[in-house]
Amino acid sequence: MAAKPFHLAWFLQGSSIQAWGEQWSGNISEEWMTADMFLDLARSIERAGFDYLLLEDSIYIGQNWQNSRDMFLKNGMSVPRQEPSVIASLMCAATSRLGIVPTLSTFAYHPYLTARIVGTLDQVSSGRAGWNMVTGSSDLAAQNFGLDALPEHDKRYEMAAEYIDVVTKLWGSWEPGAIIADRKTGVLTDPSKVHTIDHRGEYYASRGPLNSGPCPQGRPVIAQAGGSPKGRAIAAQYADTIVASPKGVEAMKEYRNDVRARMAAFGRDPDSCKVLFLASPILANTDEEAQARAAKRSQASTEEVNRRLAQLGWITNIDFSGHDLDAPIEELTTNGHQSSLATFMKKAGGKTLREGIIAYTSHGASIDFVGCPETVAAQMDEAMQEVGGDGFLLVLPNVSRKTVCEVTDGLVPALQQRGLVRSAYTHKHFRDNLLEF
Ligand SMILES: Cc1cc2nc3c(=O)[nH]c(=O)nc-3n(C[C@H](O)[C@H](O)[C@H](O)COP(=O)(O)O)c2cc1C
């Protein structure tokens, strides 16, 4: 029986300058501002037939270590970081088939602005834009926008549901065929096909119509990444693609089945949303070399342990700098990424903080793939068969042209030979490719 193909996407974290100081990062400390390395990445993964590139974002400089920005600034941890919609438009210009998905958080952009930015990206890319819907998770970010703090976790999702509703209505404010461009009558747009939305809700208001005009896809693709019950509910209601990082095949299967059941309960066809699991394959020429690379990830100096803890603190709003590295971990709570903290606590159960963060970060993705390209292709095949679909969201700790090449010119051809991923795009629009299989 022919293998069931799955989808690949790329999760691009931060700015290319993060790779600074690593081997094979070229002259990135001088060149990062032009985003050339990221544009090369977009071209490369398009050549390899990826569905989309998701641009992660956050809108603040971390301060979750000794209540100081030093750790983050000195080590280039998620800073400097450029506005994702600007980088996304450069990526649209550099590609012709790849889906481009910037992250725009609900507390920082008014829904009208999000609808307009993503709608414009959809136009300039001829129907390849998406939006990664996040609510944000840090009060430090909220303070950059004149707020004291973000709303409480579940309330943020409640607000996000209304937000998505407004954005979707704005995208729908132009009926198909509204632009007639009739040279004989001199009429460009049929006014009867362009409507106000007159939304006055609990949290947002917008009159509309969207002045940027219709979107080639009608409704650009919506991506979402919630892991908590509220997060899963909103993903099941609205998302076209969900990115998630439950740990291990069993948890992945549970997550996908749960989201699919929730979709059915909302009256949606579960196949109309693709769930992609975070994976960070460790590739090398041989299995032995790859195992050695993986073993290296599990060894960390105290400085490295601190950096990894600061990064976890960054998404959970916890300052771990006062905690004893060699004492057992106490119970923790967060108004940030709840599912990330829950996963960390599960991984770290019965361990010291030092051991816990090493265990958590050495295997930060949903599942470990380690080996030469053929071995990893076989591992991915097996995992997908067990989970039931739909694909993987690849993330590499530090993007360089060399590590990208290991994926696009090593792993992907091995997957293609097994019939597991596409060898060419079938459709023009992003959503059509995403829903092709
Ligand atoms: C693969 C992946 C990508 C994410 N990208 C972002 C992002 O770019 N910006 C952001 O603020 N949050 C991002 N998140 C966080 C999610 O939006 C969400 O806050 C997190 O998964 C925790 O969800 P929960 O609170 O429902 O458990 C991402 C999460 C995952 C798993």
Short mmCIF file of C-alpha atoms and ligand atoms in Angstrom, two decimals, residues 11 54-58 103 105 132-137 153 156-157 224-228 230-232 243-245 278 336-340 393, ligand 1:
data_model
loop_
_atom_site.label_atom_id
_atom_site.label_comp_id
_atom_site.label_asym_id
_atom_site.label_seq_id
_atom_site.Cartn_x
_atom_site.Cartn_y
_atom_site.Cartn_z
CA PHE A 11 9.15 27.13 12.66
CA LEU A 54 5.82 30.16 10.46
CA LEU A 55 7.57 33.24 11.83
CA GLU A 56 7.50 33.17 15.60
CA ASP A 57 7.26 36.47 17.45
CA SER A 58 7.24 38.17 20.81
CA THR A 103 2.74 35.77 14.18
CA SER A 105 -0.55 38.83 18.79
CA ASN A 132 -0.32 32.66 13.54
CA MET A 133 -2.89 33.73 16.12
CA VAL A 134 -1.32 34.15 19.56
CA THR A 135 -2.60 35.98 22.60
CA GLY A 136 0.85 36.83 23.99
CA SER A 137 1.94 35.62 27.39
CA HIS A 153 -4.89 33.13 30.65
CA ARG A 156 -7.18 35.96 26.77
CA TYR A 157 -8.58 33.06 24.77
CA GLN A 224 -2.86 28.38 16.27
CA ALA A 225 -0.77 26.74 18.97
CA GLY A 226 -2.79 26.43 22.15
CA GLY A 227 -2.07 23.42 24.33
CA SER A 228 -4.38 24.04 27.33
CA LYS A 230 -9.06 26.65 26.27
CA GLY A 231 -6.27 26.81 23.70
CA ARG A 232 -7.36 23.53 22.12
CA VAL A 243 1.18 23.59 15.70
CA ALA A 244 1.76 21.68 18.90
CA SER A 245 4.48 20.06 20.95
CA LEU A 278 7.22 20.20 16.58
CA GLY A 336 2.13 32.42 30.58
CA HIS A 337 2.38 29.21 28.51
CA GLN A 338 0.54 26.78 30.76
CA SER A 339 1.06 23.68 28.65
CA SER A 340 4.82 24.37 28.31
CA LEU A 393 6.79 21.57 12.09
C1 LIG B 1 4.98 25.51 17.90
C2 LIG B 1 4.53 26.67 18.72
C3 LIG B 1 4.71 27.97 18.24
C4 LIG B 1 4.33 29.08 19.00
N1 LIG B 1 4.59 30.35 18.54
C5 LIG B 1 4.33 31.41 19.35
C6 LIG B 1 4.71 32.74 18.95
O1 LIG B 1 5.28 32.95 17.91
N2 LIG B 1 4.44 33.76 19.80
C7 LIG B 1 3.80 33.58 20.99
O2 LIG B 1 3.57 34.55 21.71
N3 LIG B 1 3.43 32.34 21.39
C8 LIG B 1 3.70 31.27 20.61
N4 LIG B 1 3.37 30.00 21.02
C9 LIG B 1 2.66 29.86 22.28
C10 LIG B 1 1.20 29.56 22.07
O3 LIG B 1 0.53 30.63 21.45
C11 LIG B 1 0.57 29.25 23.42
O4 LIG B 1 0.66 30.39 24.24
C12 LIG B 1 1.31 28.10 24.07
O5 LIG B 1 1.31 26.98 23.19
C13 LIG B 1 0.68 27.73 25.37
O6 LIG B 1 -0.66 27.47 25.16
P1 LIG B 1 -1.62 27.24 26.38
O7 LIG B 1 -1.47 28.38 27.31
O8 LIG B 1 -2.96 27.09 25.75
O9 LIG B 1 -1.12 25.98 27.03
C14 LIG B 1 3.74 28.89 20.27
C15 LIG B 1 3.55 27.58 20.74
C16 LIG B 1 3.94 26.47 19.99
C17 LIG B 1 3.74 25.08 20.52
#
